[in-house]
mmCIF file of C-alpha atoms in Angstrom:
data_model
loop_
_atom_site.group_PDB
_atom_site.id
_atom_site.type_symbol
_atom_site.label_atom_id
_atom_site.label_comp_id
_atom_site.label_asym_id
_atom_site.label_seq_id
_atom_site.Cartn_x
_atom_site.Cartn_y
_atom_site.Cartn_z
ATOM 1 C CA UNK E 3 14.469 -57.547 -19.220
ATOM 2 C CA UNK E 4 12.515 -56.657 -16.056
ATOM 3 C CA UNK E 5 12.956 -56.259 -12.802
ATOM 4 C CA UNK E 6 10.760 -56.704 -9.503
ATOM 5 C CA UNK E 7 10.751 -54.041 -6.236
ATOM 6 C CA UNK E 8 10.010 -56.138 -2.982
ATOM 7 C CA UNK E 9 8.866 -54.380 -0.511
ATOM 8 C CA UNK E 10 8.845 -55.342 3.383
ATOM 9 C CA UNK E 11 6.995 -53.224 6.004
ATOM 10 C CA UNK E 12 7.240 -54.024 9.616
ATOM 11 C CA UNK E 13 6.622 -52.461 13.201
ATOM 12 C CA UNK E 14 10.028 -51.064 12.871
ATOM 13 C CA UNK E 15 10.146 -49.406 9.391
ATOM 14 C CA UNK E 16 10.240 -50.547 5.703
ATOM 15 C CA UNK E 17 13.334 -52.231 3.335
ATOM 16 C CA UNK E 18 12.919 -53.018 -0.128
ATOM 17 C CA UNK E 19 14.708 -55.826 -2.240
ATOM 18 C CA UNK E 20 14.858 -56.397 -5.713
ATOM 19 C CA UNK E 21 15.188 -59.094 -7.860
ATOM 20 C CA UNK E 22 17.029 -58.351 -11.140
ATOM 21 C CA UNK E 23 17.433 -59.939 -14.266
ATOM 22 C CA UNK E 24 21.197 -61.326 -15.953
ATOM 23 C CA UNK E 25 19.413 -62.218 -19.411
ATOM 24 C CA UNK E 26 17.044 -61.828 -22.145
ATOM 25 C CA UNK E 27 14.856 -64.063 -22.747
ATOM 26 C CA UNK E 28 14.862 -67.466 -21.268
ATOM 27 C CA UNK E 29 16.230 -70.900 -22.517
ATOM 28 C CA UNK E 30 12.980 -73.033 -20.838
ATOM 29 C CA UNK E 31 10.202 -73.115 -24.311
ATOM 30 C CA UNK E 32 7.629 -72.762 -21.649
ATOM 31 C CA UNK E 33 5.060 -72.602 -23.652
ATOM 32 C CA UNK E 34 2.671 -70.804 -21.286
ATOM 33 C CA UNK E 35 4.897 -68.021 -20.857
ATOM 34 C CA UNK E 36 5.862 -65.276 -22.914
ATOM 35 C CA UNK E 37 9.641 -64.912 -22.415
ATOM 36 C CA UNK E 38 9.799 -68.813 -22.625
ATOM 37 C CA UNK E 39 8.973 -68.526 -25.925
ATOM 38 C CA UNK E 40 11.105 -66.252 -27.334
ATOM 39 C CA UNK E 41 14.008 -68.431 -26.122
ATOM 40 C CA UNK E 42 17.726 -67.187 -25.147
ATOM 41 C CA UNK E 43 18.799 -64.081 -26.417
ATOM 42 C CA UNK E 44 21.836 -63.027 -24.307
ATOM 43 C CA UNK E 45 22.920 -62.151 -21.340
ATOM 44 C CA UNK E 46 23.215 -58.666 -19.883
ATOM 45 C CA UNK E 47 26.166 -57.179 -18.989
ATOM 46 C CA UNK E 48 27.076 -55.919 -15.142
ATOM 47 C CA UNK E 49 26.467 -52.241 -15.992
ATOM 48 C CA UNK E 50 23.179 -53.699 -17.082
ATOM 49 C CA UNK E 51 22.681 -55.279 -14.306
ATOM 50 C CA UNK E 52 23.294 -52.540 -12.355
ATOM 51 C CA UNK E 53 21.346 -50.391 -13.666
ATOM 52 C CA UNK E 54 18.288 -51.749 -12.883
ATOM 53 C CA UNK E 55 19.060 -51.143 -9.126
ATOM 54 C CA UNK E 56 19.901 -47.358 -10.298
ATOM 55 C CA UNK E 57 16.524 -47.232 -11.586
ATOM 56 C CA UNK E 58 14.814 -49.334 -8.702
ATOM 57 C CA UNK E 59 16.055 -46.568 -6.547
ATOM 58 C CA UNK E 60 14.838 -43.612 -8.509
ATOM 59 C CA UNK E 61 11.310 -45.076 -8.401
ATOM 60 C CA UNK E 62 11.187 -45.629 -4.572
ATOM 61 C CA UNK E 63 13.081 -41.897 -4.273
ATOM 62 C CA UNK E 64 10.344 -40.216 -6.322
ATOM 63 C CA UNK E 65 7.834 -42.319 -4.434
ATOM 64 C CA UNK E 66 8.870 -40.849 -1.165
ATOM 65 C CA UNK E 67 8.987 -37.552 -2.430
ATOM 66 C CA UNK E 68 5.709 -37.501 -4.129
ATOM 67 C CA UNK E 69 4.405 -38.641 -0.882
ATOM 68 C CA UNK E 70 6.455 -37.144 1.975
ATOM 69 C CA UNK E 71 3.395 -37.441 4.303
ATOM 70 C CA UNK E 72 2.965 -40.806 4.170
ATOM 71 C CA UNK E 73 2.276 -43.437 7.623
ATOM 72 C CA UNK E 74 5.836 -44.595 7.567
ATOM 73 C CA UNK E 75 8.171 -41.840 6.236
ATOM 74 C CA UNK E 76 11.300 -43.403 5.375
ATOM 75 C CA UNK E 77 12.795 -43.289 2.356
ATOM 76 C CA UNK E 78 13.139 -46.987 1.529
ATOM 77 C CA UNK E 79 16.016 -48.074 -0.857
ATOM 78 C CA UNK E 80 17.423 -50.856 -1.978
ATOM 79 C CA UNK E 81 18.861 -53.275 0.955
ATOM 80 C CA UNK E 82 19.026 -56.655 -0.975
ATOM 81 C CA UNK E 83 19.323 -57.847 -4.445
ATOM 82 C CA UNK E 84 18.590 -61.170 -5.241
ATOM 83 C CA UNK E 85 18.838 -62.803 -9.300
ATOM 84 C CA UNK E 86 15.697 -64.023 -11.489
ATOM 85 C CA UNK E 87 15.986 -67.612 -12.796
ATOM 86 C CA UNK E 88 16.464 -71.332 -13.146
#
């Protein structure tokens, strides 16, 4: 399971997205790719799902407050959430 923080800065401020994954493994055989070959192992639940935005959020929280004194000082979070896969 992984997930992937996007993040978007412009003239007027910063957003992050993040694309989230609703299985394990991946039904494809791609031969070249590691979760391809471990083929289809389930797929998550919505809690699970969920909690990868929880924790995509705690990362860019702790970000911001390990670095309050950064160029552009708002606290990103999470604005969009988009799915991995085929």
């Amino acid at each position: 399971v992984e997930s992937v923080i996007m993040r978007y800065v412009t003239v007027i401020g910063s957003r992050a997205s993040l694309c989230v994954s609703s299985q394990v493994g991946c039904a494809m055989g791609c031969t070249f790719c590691a979760t391809g070959t471990m083929g289809i192992l389930g797929n998550l639940t919505s809690a699970e799902i969920m909690e990868q935005m929880v924790h995509a959020n705690r990362i860019l929280a702790q970000e911001y407050k390990e670095n309050p004194n950064r160029e552009n000082n708002n606290l990103e979070l999470i604005r969009n959430v988009v799915f991995m896969g085929m």
